[in-house]
Amino acid sequence: MTSVNSNGSAAKAWLRALELTAPIARSRDRILSTVIEELAAQRGDAQALVSDRECMTYRALSARVNQYARWALDAGIAKGDVVCLLMANRPEYIAIWLGITSVGGVVSLLNTNLPGPSLAHCINVVSPKQLIVGAELSGQLAATLPGLSGTPLIWIHGREVDSYRQIDLEIERHSGEALSRHERRPTTIEDRALYIYTSGTTGLPKAARVSHARIMQWSLWFAGMMSAQPTDRMYNCLPMYHSVGGVLAPGAILAAGGTLVIRERFSTSQFWSDVTRWDCTIFQYIGELCRYLLHAAPSPNETAHRIRMACGNGLAPAVWDGFKERFRIPQILEFYAATEGGVSLFNVQGKRGAIGHIPGYLSHRFAPALVVFDVETGEPMRNAQGFCVRCAVNEPGEALGKVVDDPSNLGSRFEGYTNQEASDKRILRDVFAPGDAWVRTGDLMRKDEQGYFYFVDRIGDTFRWKGENVATSEVSEAICAYPGVKHANVYGVAIPATEGRAGMATVVTAETLDLAGFRDHLVNHLPPYARPLFLRIRNDVEVTGTFKYSKTDLIRQGYDPVASNDMLYFDNQESGAFTRLDKDLYERIQVGGIRL
């Protein structure tokens, strides 16, 4: 039950966000670098960006932004030209993209975890004129060069590497004073600012377009939702090549005149000591980060902090209460959003497990439509008239966002990818009326009787077994509820001569797993078709740079005992127990000699 107080606080949060973002469409020349310039004049000596490596006041950040703007102009970066940025988290990262984009350049934020061929693909799809690389990533650069289709001018930041020029030395040639009128370019909110890449979980990463308008919308909207103040200090250990860690979190706290505390990468052991040492009041999370913290050994600093809010997306329902209570987090602001745009949801009320709730008076502007989805065809179902079918209460379906040309609703605008074909595939037409257009999120959600939205599964992760749809997120939640299970990664695997895919779970446990007790738990908590047929036990689980479970290699290896050194088990229906999966049993399954 949601309290009257939480509903009142939610209404205030929505009102703040609406008030802060309303002027964006009217102030076309005001982009985020302009906001930093304004704050430098108002709060020049206040801390803007801090880290163990370097710190910048608002005045210093504005000056650095101006230096990079002048460098871009001097380097011949024309409006719309692309500069790729491959660098670890640090304050300079933000100054670089703010400066280049302030004069019309477009900055492509490259994933620092990608191997050579994938990284080369990401660079090639945006055809950059220049490439800025942190010296610590020069090895990755070397592995990438053979796969590049163009010849961007390469700059190294941090120290001398081979014969490359050092950009941190080069920009010292340029003044940090405000740009004169003849230096400035007419950059507006409609211009493209960034390329941010999809995770690549269903193929090679795609470069999503991000305009200055959406950067402003993200920044000011979240500043309003979080009630961010100049006294707030936000802890950010998320990768800055990602929309949350690199744009949303920095933009929101900077737009409010607060301080962003930057750590190069997430550390379970150092998290709470960092938060207390830097006196942080907010932190940003994504994916399984909170689960890692919950399973860590107790820390003396884990309740000695001044955190008032944790904001992010992907906090599993099974982790929610334990995380909030153990670490004494007053408020959790869970949200749902896509880098490409289309749908945004916010759970300001702190309802456990929900990803959002739209006030009735705003549902005509923000609420997504949930439509019945056919797992077998991979498409929304259509009725006899050829239109999509809206889901009933609590019925899972694909979330769609209406394509609208509404200057006051910039956050819901779909800006697509560099690849037009990929953009077109995301648009669904003739959904509820002839000629209408909606953006496909690729995510299954449900909406309860109170109007709260809940994430169910990624469409590519949901599979069909024994004529039923299986949502991997729900199976994972049930598995993780068993004592001693730290992580569960659930996916479907193909079995010869069967329809659909059977469930398989890779788990990480704190101690030896009681297989009989575990199986009884699954029988009591999951229907037969949803219970994993195969079980794989590992010492650790692989996650992406944005703390999502990686499934590609696990699906490829399947349940073949030769493909890995991990312990594999088969849920034997005849014996009613998990049986060790060896080569002989594997062969019997392959030829249909075992009842499934």
PDB file of C-alpha atoms in Angstrom, residues 68-226:
ATOM      1  CA  TYR A  68      38.333  21.913 -25.660  1.00  0.00           C
ATOM      2  CA  ALA A  69      35.890  24.048 -27.656  1.00  0.00           C
ATOM      3  CA  ARG A  70      38.786  26.134 -29.009  1.00  0.00           C
ATOM      4  CA  TRP A  71      40.796  22.983 -29.696  1.00  0.00           C
ATOM      5  CA  ALA A  72      37.886  21.615 -31.747  1.00  0.00           C
ATOM      6  CA  LEU A  73      37.634  24.839 -33.719  1.00  0.00           C
ATOM      7  CA  ASP A  74      41.396  24.931 -34.283  1.00  0.00           C
ATOM      8  CA  ALA A  75      41.381  21.239 -35.327  1.00  0.00           C
ATOM      9  CA  GLY A  76      38.818  21.976 -38.025  1.00  0.00           C
ATOM     10  CA  ILE A  77      35.952  20.069 -36.404  1.00  0.00           C
ATOM     11  CA  ALA A  78      32.966  21.247 -38.441  1.00  0.00           C
ATOM     12  CA  LYS A  79      29.386  21.094 -37.226  1.00  0.00           C
ATOM     13  CA  GLY A  80      28.327  17.444 -37.217  1.00  0.00           C
ATOM     14  CA  ASP A  81      31.884  16.066 -37.397  1.00  0.00           C
ATOM     15  CA  VAL A  82      32.539  13.167 -35.043  1.00  0.00           C
ATOM     16  CA  VAL A  83      35.245  12.792 -32.399  1.00  0.00           C
ATOM     17  CA  CYS A  84      35.492   9.381 -30.706  1.00  0.00           C
ATOM     18  CA  LEU A  85      36.372   9.293 -27.002  1.00  0.00           C
ATOM     19  CA  LEU A  86      37.966   6.195 -25.444  1.00  0.00           C
ATOM     20  CA  MET A  87      38.860   7.010 -21.856  1.00  0.00           C
ATOM     21  CA  ALA A  88      38.363   5.698 -18.322  1.00  0.00           C
ATOM     22  CA  ASN A  89      36.170   7.584 -15.841  1.00  0.00           C
ATOM     23  CA  ARG A  90      37.640  10.913 -14.747  1.00  0.00           C
ATOM     24  CA  PRO A  91      36.540  14.587 -14.565  1.00  0.00           C
ATOM     25  CA  GLU A  92      38.357  15.399 -17.815  1.00  0.00           C
ATOM     26  CA  TYR A  93      35.988  13.003 -19.649  1.00  0.00           C
ATOM     27  CA  ILE A  94      33.029  15.316 -19.078  1.00  0.00           C
ATOM     28  CA  ALA A  95      34.998  18.447 -19.959  1.00  0.00           C
ATOM     29  CA  ILE A  96      36.031  16.891 -23.282  1.00  0.00           C
ATOM     30  CA  TRP A  97      32.566  16.066 -24.582  1.00  0.00           C
ATOM     31  CA  LEU A  98      31.020  19.247 -23.202  1.00  0.00           C
ATOM     32  CA  GLY A  99      33.642  21.369 -24.947  1.00  0.00           C
ATOM     33  CA  ILE A 100      33.561  19.653 -28.343  1.00  0.00           C
ATOM     34  CA  THR A 101      29.763  19.504 -28.487  1.00  0.00           C
ATOM     35  CA  SER A 102      29.437  23.165 -27.459  1.00  0.00           C
ATOM     36  CA  VAL A 103      30.746  24.198 -30.897  1.00  0.00           C
ATOM     37  CA  GLY A 104      28.770  21.664 -32.931  1.00  0.00           C
ATOM     38  CA  GLY A 105      31.013  18.614 -32.856  1.00  0.00           C
ATOM     39  CA  VAL A 106      29.521  15.191 -32.066  1.00  0.00           C
ATOM     40  CA  VAL A 107      31.292  12.986 -29.520  1.00  0.00           C
ATOM     41  CA  SER A 108      31.055   9.201 -29.706  1.00  0.00           C
ATOM     42  CA  LEU A 109      31.428   7.598 -26.253  1.00  0.00           C
ATOM     43  CA  LEU A 110      33.276   4.306 -26.744  1.00  0.00           C
ATOM     44  CA  ASN A 111      32.913   1.289 -24.462  1.00  0.00           C
ATOM     45  CA  THR A 112      36.301   0.766 -22.788  1.00  0.00           C
ATOM     46  CA  ASN A 113      35.651  -2.974 -22.317  1.00  0.00           C
ATOM     47  CA  LEU A 114      35.261  -3.908 -25.962  1.00  0.00           C
ATOM     48  CA  PRO A 115      37.853  -6.105 -27.691  1.00  0.00           C
ATOM     49  CA  GLY A 116      39.574  -4.906 -30.871  1.00  0.00           C
ATOM     50  CA  PRO A 117      37.095  -6.044 -33.582  1.00  0.00           C
ATOM     51  CA  SER A 118      33.994  -4.833 -31.707  1.00  0.00           C
ATOM     52  CA  LEU A 119      35.668  -1.538 -30.845  1.00  0.00           C
ATOM     53  CA  ALA A 120      36.708  -1.084 -34.484  1.00  0.00           C
ATOM     54  CA  HIS A 121      33.085  -1.654 -35.524  1.00  0.00           C
ATOM     55  CA  CYS A 122      31.888   1.068 -33.110  1.00  0.00           C
ATOM     56  CA  ILE A 123      34.441   3.522 -34.488  1.00  0.00           C
ATOM     57  CA  ASN A 124      33.704   2.664 -38.120  1.00  0.00           C
ATOM     58  CA  VAL A 125      29.933   3.183 -37.902  1.00  0.00           C
ATOM     59  CA  VAL A 126      30.364   6.867 -36.924  1.00  0.00           C
ATOM     60  CA  SER A 127      33.254   7.721 -39.302  1.00  0.00           C
ATOM     61  CA  PRO A 128      35.179   9.997 -36.907  1.00  0.00           C
ATOM     62  CA  LYS A 129      37.600  12.736 -37.919  1.00  0.00           C
ATOM     63  CA  GLN A 130      39.489  12.514 -34.609  1.00  0.00           C
ATOM     64  CA  LEU A 131      39.995   9.903 -31.903  1.00  0.00           C
ATOM     65  CA  ILE A 132      40.940  10.777 -28.291  1.00  0.00           C
ATOM     66  CA  VAL A 133      42.340   7.880 -26.274  1.00  0.00           C
ATOM     67  CA  GLY A 134      43.368   7.729 -22.626  1.00  0.00           C
ATOM     68  CA  ALA A 135      46.978   6.553 -22.360  1.00  0.00           C
ATOM     69  CA  GLU A 136      45.897   3.668 -20.115  1.00  0.00           C
ATOM     70  CA  LEU A 137      43.917   2.257 -23.073  1.00  0.00           C
ATOM     71  CA  SER A 138      46.677   2.511 -25.680  1.00  0.00           C
ATOM     72  CA  GLY A 139      46.898  -1.305 -25.796  1.00  0.00           C
ATOM     73  CA  GLN A 140      43.256  -1.530 -26.838  1.00  0.00           C
ATOM     74  CA  LEU A 141      43.904   1.142 -29.443  1.00  0.00           C
ATOM     75  CA  ALA A 142      46.736  -0.908 -30.952  1.00  0.00           C
ATOM     76  CA  ALA A 143      44.477  -3.982 -31.191  1.00  0.00           C
ATOM     77  CA  THR A 144      41.781  -1.902 -32.872  1.00  0.00           C
ATOM     78  CA  LEU A 145      43.806  -0.133 -35.557  1.00  0.00           C
ATOM     79  CA  PRO A 146      43.914  -3.038 -38.071  1.00  0.00           C
ATOM     80  CA  GLY A 147      40.105  -3.096 -38.188  1.00  0.00           C
ATOM     81  CA  LEU A 148      39.552   0.615 -38.833  1.00  0.00           C
ATOM     82  CA  SER A 149      38.087   1.508 -42.221  1.00  0.00           C
ATOM     83  CA  GLY A 150      39.110   5.180 -41.974  1.00  0.00           C
ATOM     84  CA  THR A 151      42.126   7.114 -40.764  1.00  0.00           C
ATOM     85  CA  PRO A 152      41.040   9.398 -37.922  1.00  0.00           C
ATOM     86  CA  LEU A 153      43.686  11.634 -36.385  1.00  0.00           C
ATOM     87  CA  ILE A 154      44.613  10.021 -33.052  1.00  0.00           C
ATOM     88  CA  TRP A 155      45.329  11.941 -29.857  1.00  0.00           C
ATOM     89  CA  ILE A 156      46.562  10.460 -26.592  1.00  0.00           C
ATOM     90  CA  HIS A 157      45.610  11.860 -23.210  1.00  0.00           C
ATOM     91  CA  GLY A 158      47.749  11.434 -20.089  1.00  0.00           C
ATOM     92  CA  ARG A 159      51.284  10.611 -21.204  1.00  0.00           C
ATOM     93  CA  GLU A 160      53.381  10.112 -24.306  1.00  0.00           C
ATOM     94  CA  VAL A 161      52.567   6.964 -26.300  1.00  0.00           C
ATOM     95  CA  ASP A 162      54.525   6.157 -29.467  1.00  0.00           C
ATOM     96  CA  SER A 163      54.424   9.078 -31.894  1.00  0.00           C
ATOM     97  CA  TYR A 164      50.882  10.221 -31.117  1.00  0.00           C
ATOM     98  CA  ARG A 165      50.248  13.816 -30.139  1.00  0.00           C
ATOM     99  CA  GLN A 166      49.150  14.548 -26.571  1.00  0.00           C
ATOM    100  CA  ILE A 167      45.867  16.392 -26.398  1.00  0.00           C
ATOM    101  CA  ASP A 168      46.284  17.411 -22.757  1.00  0.00           C
ATOM    102  CA  LEU A 169      49.421  19.317 -23.770  1.00  0.00           C
ATOM    103  CA  GLU A 170      47.777  20.671 -26.912  1.00  0.00           C
ATOM    104  CA  ILE A 171      44.806  22.242 -25.148  1.00  0.00           C
ATOM    105  CA  GLU A 172      47.090  24.210 -22.837  1.00  0.00           C
ATOM    106  CA  ARG A 173      47.781  26.367 -25.896  1.00  0.00           C
ATOM    107  CA  HIS A 174      44.171  27.519 -25.802  1.00  0.00           C
ATOM    108  CA  SER A 175      42.546  30.068 -23.516  1.00  0.00           C
ATOM    109  CA  GLY A 176      39.915  29.036 -20.999  1.00  0.00           C
ATOM    110  CA  GLU A 177      38.145  32.391 -21.219  1.00  0.00           C
ATOM    111  CA  ALA A 178      34.555  32.474 -22.483  1.00  0.00           C
ATOM    112  CA  LEU A 179      34.326  32.204 -26.266  1.00  0.00           C
ATOM    113  CA  SER A 180      33.843  35.500 -28.060  1.00  0.00           C
ATOM    114  CA  ARG A 181      30.807  36.042 -30.241  1.00  0.00           C
ATOM    115  CA  HIS A 182      32.743  35.476 -33.455  1.00  0.00           C
ATOM    116  CA  GLU A 183      34.178  32.186 -32.073  1.00  0.00           C
ATOM    117  CA  ARG A 184      30.831  30.735 -31.083  1.00  0.00           C
ATOM    118  CA  ARG A 185      28.869  28.534 -33.460  1.00  0.00           C
ATOM    119  CA  PRO A 186      25.056  28.601 -33.480  1.00  0.00           C
ATOM    120  CA  THR A 187      24.628  25.272 -31.663  1.00  0.00           C
ATOM    121  CA  THR A 188      21.032  24.564 -30.568  1.00  0.00           C
ATOM    122  CA  ILE A 189      19.135  21.876 -28.691  1.00  0.00           C
ATOM    123  CA  GLU A 190      18.098  20.347 -32.023  1.00  0.00           C
ATOM    124  CA  ASP A 191      21.706  19.555 -32.958  1.00  0.00           C
ATOM    125  CA  ARG A 192      23.214  16.149 -32.364  1.00  0.00           C
ATOM    126  CA  ALA A 193      25.626  16.005 -29.439  1.00  0.00           C
ATOM    127  CA  LEU A 194      26.566  12.399 -28.717  1.00  0.00           C
ATOM    128  CA  TYR A 195      26.583   8.850 -29.972  1.00  0.00           C
ATOM    129  CA  ILE A 196      26.035   6.333 -27.180  1.00  0.00           C
ATOM    130  CA  TYR A 197      26.133   2.636 -27.963  1.00  0.00           C
ATOM    131  CA  THR A 198      23.679  -0.123 -27.167  1.00  0.00           C
ATOM    132  CA  SER A 199      25.038  -3.000 -25.094  1.00  0.00           C
ATOM    133  CA  GLY A 200      25.411  -5.317 -28.087  1.00  0.00           C
ATOM    134  CA  THR A 201      23.701  -8.235 -26.313  1.00  0.00           C
ATOM    135  CA  THR A 202      21.801  -9.098 -29.513  1.00  0.00           C
ATOM    136  CA  GLY A 203      24.594  -8.444 -32.008  1.00  0.00           C
ATOM    137  CA  LEU A 204      27.190  -5.765 -32.565  1.00  0.00           C
ATOM    138  CA  PRO A 205      26.541  -2.484 -30.703  1.00  0.00           C
ATOM    139  CA  LYS A 206      24.463   0.178 -32.439  1.00  0.00           C
ATOM    140  CA  ALA A 207      25.231   3.890 -32.130  1.00  0.00           C
ATOM    141  CA  ALA A 208      22.212   5.737 -30.732  1.00  0.00           C
ATOM    142  CA  ARG A 209      21.802   9.417 -31.574  1.00  0.00           C
ATOM    143  CA  VAL A 210      21.522  11.819 -28.643  1.00  0.00           C
ATOM    144  CA  SER A 211      20.660  15.473 -29.236  1.00  0.00           C
ATOM    145  CA  HIS A 212      21.410  18.433 -26.995  1.00  0.00           C
ATOM    146  CA  ALA A 213      17.671  18.582 -26.308  1.00  0.00           C
ATOM    147  CA  ARG A 214      17.679  15.120 -24.758  1.00  0.00           C
ATOM    148  CA  ILE A 215      20.819  15.863 -22.721  1.00  0.00           C
ATOM    149  CA  MET A 216      19.051  18.898 -21.294  1.00  0.00           C
ATOM    150  CA  GLN A 217      15.866  16.913 -20.733  1.00  0.00           C
ATOM    151  CA  TRP A 218      17.703  14.096 -18.935  1.00  0.00           C
ATOM    152  CA  SER A 219      19.723  16.518 -16.807  1.00  0.00           C
ATOM    153  CA  LEU A 220      16.945  18.847 -15.705  1.00  0.00           C
ATOM    154  CA  TRP A 221      14.284  16.158 -15.397  1.00  0.00           C
ATOM    155  CA  PHE A 222      16.384  14.040 -13.057  1.00  0.00           C
ATOM    156  CA  ALA A 223      17.516  17.099 -11.123  1.00  0.00           C
ATOM    157  CA  GLY A 224      13.819  17.701 -10.473  1.00  0.00           C
ATOM    158  CA  MET A 225      12.932  14.096  -9.696  1.00  0.00           C
ATOM    159  CA  MET A 226      15.804  13.814  -7.208  1.00  0.00           C
TER     160      MET A 226
END
